[in-house]
mmCIF file of C-alpha atoms in Angstrom:
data_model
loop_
_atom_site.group_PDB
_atom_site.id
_atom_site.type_symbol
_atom_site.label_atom_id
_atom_site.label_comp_id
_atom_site.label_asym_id
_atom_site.label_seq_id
_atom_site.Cartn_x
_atom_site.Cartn_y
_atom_site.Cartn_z
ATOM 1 C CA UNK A 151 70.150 68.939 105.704
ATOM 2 C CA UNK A 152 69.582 69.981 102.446
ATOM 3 C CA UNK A 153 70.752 69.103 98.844
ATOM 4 C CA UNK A 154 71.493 70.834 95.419
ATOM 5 C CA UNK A 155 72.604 70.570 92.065
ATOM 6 C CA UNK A 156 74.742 73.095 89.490
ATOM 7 C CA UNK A 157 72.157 73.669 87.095
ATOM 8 C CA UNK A 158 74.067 76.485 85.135
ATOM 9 C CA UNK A 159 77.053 75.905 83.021
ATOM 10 C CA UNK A 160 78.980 77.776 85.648
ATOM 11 C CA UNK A 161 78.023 78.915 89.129
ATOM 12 C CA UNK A 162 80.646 81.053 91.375
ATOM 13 C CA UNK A 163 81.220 80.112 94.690
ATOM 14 C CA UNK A 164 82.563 83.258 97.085
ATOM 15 C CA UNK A 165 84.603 83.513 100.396
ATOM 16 C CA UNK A 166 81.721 85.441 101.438
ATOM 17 C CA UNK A 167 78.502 86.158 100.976
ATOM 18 C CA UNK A 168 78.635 89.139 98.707
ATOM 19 C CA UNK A 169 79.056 89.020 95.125
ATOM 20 C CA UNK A 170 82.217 91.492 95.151
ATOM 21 C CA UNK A 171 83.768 88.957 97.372
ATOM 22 C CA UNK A 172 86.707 86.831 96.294
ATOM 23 C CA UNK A 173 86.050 83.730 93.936
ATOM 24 C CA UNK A 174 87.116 80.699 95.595
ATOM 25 C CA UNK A 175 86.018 78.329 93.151
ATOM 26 C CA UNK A 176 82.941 77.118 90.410
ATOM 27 C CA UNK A 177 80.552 74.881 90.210
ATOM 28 C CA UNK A 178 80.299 73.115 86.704
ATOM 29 C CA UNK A 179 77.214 71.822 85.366
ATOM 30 C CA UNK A 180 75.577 68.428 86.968
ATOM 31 C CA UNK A 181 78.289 69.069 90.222
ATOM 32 C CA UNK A 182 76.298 68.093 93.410
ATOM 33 C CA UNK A 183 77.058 69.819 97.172
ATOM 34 C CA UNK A 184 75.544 69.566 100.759
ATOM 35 C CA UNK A 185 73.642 73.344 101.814
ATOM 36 C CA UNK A 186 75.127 73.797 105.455
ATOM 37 C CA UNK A 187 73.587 77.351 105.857
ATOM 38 C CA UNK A 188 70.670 79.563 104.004
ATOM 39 C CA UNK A 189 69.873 82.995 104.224
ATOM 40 C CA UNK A 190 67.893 85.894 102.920
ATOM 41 C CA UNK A 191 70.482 85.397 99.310
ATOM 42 C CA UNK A 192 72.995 83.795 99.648
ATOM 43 C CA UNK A 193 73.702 79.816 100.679
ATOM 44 C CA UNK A 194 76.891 78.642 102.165
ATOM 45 C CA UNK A 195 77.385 75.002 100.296
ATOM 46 C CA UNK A 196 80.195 72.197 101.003
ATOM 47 C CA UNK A 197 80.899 70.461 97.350
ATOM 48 C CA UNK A 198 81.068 66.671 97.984
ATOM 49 C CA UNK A 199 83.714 66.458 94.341
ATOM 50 C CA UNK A 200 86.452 68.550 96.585
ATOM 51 C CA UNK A 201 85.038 69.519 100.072
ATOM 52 C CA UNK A 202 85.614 72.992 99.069
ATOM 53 C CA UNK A 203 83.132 75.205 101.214
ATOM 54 C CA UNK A 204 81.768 78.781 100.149
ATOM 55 C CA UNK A 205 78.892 81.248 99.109
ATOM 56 C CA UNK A 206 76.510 80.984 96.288
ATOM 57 C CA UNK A 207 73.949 83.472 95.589
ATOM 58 C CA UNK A 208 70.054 81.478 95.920
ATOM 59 C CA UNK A 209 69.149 82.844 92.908
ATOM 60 C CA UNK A 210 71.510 80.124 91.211
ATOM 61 C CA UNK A 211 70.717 77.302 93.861
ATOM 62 C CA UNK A 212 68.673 74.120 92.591
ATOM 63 C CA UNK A 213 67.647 71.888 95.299
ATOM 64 C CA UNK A 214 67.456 68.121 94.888
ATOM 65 C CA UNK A 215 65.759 65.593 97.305
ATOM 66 C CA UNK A 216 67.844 63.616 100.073
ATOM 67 C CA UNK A 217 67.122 60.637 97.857
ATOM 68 C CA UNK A 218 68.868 61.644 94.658
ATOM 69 C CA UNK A 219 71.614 63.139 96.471
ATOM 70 C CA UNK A 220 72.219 59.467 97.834
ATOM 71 C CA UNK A 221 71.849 58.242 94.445
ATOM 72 C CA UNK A 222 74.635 60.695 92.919
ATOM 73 C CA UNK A 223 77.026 59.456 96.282
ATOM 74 C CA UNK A 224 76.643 55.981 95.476
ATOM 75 C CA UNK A 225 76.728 56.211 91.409
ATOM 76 C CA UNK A 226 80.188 55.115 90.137
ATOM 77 C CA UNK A 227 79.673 55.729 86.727
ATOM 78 C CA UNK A 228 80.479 59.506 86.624
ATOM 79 C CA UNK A 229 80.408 60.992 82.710
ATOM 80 C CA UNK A 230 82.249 64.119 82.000
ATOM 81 C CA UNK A 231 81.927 66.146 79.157
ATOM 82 C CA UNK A 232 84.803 65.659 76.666
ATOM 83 C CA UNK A 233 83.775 68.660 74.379
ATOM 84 C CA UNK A 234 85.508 71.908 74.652
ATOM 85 C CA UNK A 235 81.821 73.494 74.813
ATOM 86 C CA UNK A 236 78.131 71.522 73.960
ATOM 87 C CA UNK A 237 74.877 71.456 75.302
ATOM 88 C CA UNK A 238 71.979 69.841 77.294
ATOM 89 C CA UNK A 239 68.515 69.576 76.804
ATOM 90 C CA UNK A 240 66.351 69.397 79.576
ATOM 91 C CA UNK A 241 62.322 68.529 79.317
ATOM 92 C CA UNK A 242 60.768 71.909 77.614
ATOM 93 C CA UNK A 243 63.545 71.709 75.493
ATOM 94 C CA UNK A 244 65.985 74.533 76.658
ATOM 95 C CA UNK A 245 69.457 74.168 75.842
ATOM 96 C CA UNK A 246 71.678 75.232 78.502
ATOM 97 C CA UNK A 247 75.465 75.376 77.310
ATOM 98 C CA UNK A 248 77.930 73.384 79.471
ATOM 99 C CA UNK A 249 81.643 72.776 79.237
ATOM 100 C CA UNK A 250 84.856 70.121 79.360
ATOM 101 C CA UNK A 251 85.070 68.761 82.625
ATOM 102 C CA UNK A 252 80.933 69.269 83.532
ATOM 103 C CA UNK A 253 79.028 66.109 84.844
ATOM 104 C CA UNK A 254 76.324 64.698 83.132
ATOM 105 C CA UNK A 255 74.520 63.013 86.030
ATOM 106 C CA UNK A 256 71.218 61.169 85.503
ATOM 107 C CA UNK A 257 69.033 62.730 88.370
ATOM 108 C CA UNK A 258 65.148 63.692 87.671
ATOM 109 C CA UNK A 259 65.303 66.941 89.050
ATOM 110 C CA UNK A 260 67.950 67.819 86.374
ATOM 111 C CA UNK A 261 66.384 65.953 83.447
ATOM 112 C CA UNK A 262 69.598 66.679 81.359
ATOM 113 C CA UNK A 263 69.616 64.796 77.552
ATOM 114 C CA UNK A 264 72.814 64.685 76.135
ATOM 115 C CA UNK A 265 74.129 63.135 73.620
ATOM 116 C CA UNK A 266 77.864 64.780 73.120
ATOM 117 C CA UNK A 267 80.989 63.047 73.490
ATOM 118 C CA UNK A 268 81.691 61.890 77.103
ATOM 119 C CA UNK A 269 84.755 60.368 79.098
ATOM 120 C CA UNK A 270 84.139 57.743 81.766
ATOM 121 C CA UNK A 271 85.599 55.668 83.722
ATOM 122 C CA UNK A 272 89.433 55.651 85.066
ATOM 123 C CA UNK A 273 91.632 56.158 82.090
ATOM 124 C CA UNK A 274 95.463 55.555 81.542
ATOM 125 C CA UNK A 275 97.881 57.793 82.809
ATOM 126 C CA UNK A 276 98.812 59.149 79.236
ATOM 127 C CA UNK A 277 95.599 60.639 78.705
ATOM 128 C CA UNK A 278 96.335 63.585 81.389
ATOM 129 C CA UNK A 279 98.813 65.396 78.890
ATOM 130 C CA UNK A 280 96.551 64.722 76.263
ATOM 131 C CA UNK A 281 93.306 66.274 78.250
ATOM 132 C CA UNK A 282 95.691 69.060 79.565
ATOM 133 C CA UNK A 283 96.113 70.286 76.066
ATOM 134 C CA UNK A 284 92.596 70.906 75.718
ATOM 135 C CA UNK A 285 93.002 73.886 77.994
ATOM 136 C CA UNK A 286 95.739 75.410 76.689
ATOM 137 C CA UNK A 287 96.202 79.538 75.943
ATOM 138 C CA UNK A 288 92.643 79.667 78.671
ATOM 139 C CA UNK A 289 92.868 82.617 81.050
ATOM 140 C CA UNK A 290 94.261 82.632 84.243
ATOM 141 C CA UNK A 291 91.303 83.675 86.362
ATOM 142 C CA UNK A 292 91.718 82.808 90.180
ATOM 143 C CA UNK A 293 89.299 80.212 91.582
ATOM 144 C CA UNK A 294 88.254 79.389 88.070
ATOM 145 C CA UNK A 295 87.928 75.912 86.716
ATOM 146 C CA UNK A 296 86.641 76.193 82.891
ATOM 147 C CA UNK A 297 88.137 76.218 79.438
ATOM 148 C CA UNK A 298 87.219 80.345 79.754
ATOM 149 C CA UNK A 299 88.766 80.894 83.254
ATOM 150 C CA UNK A 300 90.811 78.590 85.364
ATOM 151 C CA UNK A 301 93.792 78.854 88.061
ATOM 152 C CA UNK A 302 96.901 76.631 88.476
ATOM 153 C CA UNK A 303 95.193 73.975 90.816
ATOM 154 C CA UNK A 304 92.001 74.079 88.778
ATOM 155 C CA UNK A 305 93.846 73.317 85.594
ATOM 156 C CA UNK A 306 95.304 69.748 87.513
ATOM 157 C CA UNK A 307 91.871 69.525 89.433
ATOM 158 C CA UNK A 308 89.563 69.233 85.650
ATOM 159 C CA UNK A 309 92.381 67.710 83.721
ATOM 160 C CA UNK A 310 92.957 64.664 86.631
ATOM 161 C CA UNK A 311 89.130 64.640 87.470
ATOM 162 C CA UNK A 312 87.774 64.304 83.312
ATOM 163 C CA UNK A 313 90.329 61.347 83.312
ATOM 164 C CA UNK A 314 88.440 59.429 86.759
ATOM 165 C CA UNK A 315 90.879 60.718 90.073
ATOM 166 C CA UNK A 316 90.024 63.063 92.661
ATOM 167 C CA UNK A 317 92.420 66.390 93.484
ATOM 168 C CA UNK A 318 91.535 68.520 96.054
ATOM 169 C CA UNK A 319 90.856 72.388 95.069
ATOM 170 C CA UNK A 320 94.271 74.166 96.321
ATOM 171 C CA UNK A 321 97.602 73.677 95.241
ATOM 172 C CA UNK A 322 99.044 73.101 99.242
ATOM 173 C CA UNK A 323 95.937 70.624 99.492
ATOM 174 C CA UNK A 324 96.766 69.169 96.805
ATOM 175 C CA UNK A 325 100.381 68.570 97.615
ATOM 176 C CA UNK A 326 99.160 66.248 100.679
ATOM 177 C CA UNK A 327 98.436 63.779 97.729
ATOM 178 C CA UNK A 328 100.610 61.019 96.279
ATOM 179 C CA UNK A 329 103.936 60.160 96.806
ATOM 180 C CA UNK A 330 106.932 62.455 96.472
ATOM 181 C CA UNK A 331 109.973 62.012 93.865
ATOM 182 C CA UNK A 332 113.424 62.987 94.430
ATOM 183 C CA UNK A 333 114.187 64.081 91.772
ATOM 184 C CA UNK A 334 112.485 65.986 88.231
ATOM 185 C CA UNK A 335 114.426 62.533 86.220
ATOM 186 C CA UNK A 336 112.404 60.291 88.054
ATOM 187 C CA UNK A 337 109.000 61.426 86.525
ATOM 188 C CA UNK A 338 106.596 60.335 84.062
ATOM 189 C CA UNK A 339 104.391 62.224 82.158
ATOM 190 C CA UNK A 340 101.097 62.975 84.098
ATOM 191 C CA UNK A 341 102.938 63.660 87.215
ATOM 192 C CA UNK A 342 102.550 67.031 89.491
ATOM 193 C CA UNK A 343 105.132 69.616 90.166
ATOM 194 C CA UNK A 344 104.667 71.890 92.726
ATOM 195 C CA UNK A 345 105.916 75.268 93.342
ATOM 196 C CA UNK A 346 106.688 77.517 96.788
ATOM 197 C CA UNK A 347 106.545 81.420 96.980
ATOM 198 C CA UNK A 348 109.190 83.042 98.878
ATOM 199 C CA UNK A 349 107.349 82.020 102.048
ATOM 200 C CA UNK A 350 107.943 78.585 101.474
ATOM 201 C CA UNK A 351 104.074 78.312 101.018
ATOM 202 C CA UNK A 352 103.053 76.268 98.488
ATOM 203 C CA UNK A 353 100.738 78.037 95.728
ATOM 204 C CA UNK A 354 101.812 76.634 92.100
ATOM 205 C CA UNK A 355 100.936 73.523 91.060
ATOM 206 C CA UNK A 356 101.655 72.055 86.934
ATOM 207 C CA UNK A 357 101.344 68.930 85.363
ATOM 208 C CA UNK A 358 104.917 67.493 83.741
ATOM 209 C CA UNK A 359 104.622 66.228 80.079
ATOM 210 C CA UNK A 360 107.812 64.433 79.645
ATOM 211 C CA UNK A 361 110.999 65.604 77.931
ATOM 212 C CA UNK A 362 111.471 68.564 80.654
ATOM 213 C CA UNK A 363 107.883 70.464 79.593
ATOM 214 C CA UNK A 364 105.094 71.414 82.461
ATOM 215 C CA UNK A 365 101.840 72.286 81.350
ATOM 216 C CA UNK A 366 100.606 74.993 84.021
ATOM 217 C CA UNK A 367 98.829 78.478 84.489
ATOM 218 C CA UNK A 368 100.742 81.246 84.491
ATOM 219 C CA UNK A 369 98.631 84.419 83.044
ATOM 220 C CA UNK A 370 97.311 81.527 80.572
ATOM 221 C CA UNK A 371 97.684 77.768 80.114
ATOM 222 C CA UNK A 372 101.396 77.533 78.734
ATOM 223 C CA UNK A 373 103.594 74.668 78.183
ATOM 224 C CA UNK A 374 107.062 76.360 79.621
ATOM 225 C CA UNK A 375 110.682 74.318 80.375
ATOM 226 C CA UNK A 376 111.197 72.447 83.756
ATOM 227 C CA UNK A 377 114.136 71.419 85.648
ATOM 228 C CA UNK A 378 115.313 71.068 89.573
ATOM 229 C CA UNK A 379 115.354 74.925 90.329
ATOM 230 C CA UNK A 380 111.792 75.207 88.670
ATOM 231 C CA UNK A 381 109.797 76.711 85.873
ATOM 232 C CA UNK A 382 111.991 78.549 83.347
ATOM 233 C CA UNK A 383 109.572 80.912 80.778
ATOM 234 C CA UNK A 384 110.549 80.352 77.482
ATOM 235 C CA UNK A 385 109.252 84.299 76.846
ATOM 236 C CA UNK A 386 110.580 86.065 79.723
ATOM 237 C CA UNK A 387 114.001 83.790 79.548
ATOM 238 C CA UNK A 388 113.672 83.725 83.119
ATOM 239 C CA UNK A 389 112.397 81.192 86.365
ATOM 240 C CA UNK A 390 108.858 82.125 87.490
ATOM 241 C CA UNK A 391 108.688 79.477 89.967
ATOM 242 C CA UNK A 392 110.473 77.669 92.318
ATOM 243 C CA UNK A 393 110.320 73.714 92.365
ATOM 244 C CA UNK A 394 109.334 72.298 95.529
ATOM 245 C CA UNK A 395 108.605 68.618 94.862
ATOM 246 C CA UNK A 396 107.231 66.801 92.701
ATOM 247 C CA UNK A 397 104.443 63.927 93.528
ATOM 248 C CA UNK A 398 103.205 60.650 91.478
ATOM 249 C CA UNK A 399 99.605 60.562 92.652
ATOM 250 C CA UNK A 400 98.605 57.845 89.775
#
């Protein structure tokens, strides 16, 4: 088996392994992942953060030995970056620009020295509306999960995952999480909503701020109205989405 290491502020990972192929997701800067195939370009990778499996072109692969990928499993003392945008230095003194929500991981093959603003540890529950509001007006860009391009599940992903708690990478996934509320009166500020299509599938997901607001992705981060029948667009005077449940995963 072998190991690597996002060494770019942003790395795309694809359904395939062809670099028209759909964006399932991105690696942030110091974000670690298990190589389960190689070929002539491309590498198939399994991120440990979210299990999330896909392509990445070798040309933006950084290997790291067996031994510091043990060391990153059993370090509990994640750092994420609390800046909207900074940098790292690494030993010829490069800067390489990294984002909110990017690791900072203290592994030699990485030598990264930074000395921004950092979040670590498990914080309180209040902080998530406070983190999601760092995000707001970014692009909706699907499988993105930066400050410049990030989809509905993303956005709850980087703003739960800066703050110390896991979410996995889709918005059904995600849904497997927590415990469910009966109803939108019973939540607290930092809880999820999610959202079916007319499939009954799943595939919205927003964090509730209190005072019937969600904070979501819907063309951009927007704060829009919330009640039991869903998402009601302030701008369109109309209901994008369609409330599922809601869950209390802290």
């Amino acid at each position: 088996m072998q190991y690597g290491i996002c060494h770019l502020s942003i790395i795309p990972v694809r359904s395939i392994p062809d670099e028209v192929s759909e964006m399932i997701t991105q690696l942030l800067f110091g974000e670690h992942f298990k190589i389960l195939e190689s070929r002539k370009n491309w590498s198939r990778i399994k991120t440990i953060f979210d299990k999330c499996e896909g392509w990445i072109m070798n040309s933006q692969l950084a290997f790291i030995l067996e031994e510091e990928f043990i060391a990153l499993q059993q370090n509990k003392d994640s750092k994420f970056v609390a800046d909207l945008i900074t940098f790292v230095e690494d030993r010829n003194q490069s800067l390489t620009p990294i984002l909110l929500g990017s690791s900072i991981p203290e592994t030699p093959s990485l030598h990264a020295s930074f000395d921004g603003n950092v979040i670590k540890g498990l914080q309180p529950k209040v902080k998530l509306v406070e983190t999601s509001l760092l995000y707001l007006n970014s692009p909706e860009i699907k499988g993105g999960r930066s400050p410049f391009g990030i989809d509905s599940a993303g956005f709850t992903q980087m703003v739960y995952k800066i703050n110390g708690y896991n979410l996995l990478r889709t918005a059904d996934k995600q849904s497997t999480q927590g415990a469910a509320l009966s109803f939108v009166e019973e939540s607290e500020a930092g809880d999820l909503a999610f959202f079916d299509n007319a499939s009954g599938e799943i595939d919205h997901v927003g964090i509730i701020m209190g005072n019937n607001y969600v904070i979501h992705v819907n063309g951009k981060v927007r704060v829009d109205r919330l009640d039991h029948a869903g998402i009601f667009n302030n701008d369109l005077r109309t209901y994008t989405h369609q409330l599922r449940v809601i869950k209390k995963i802290i």
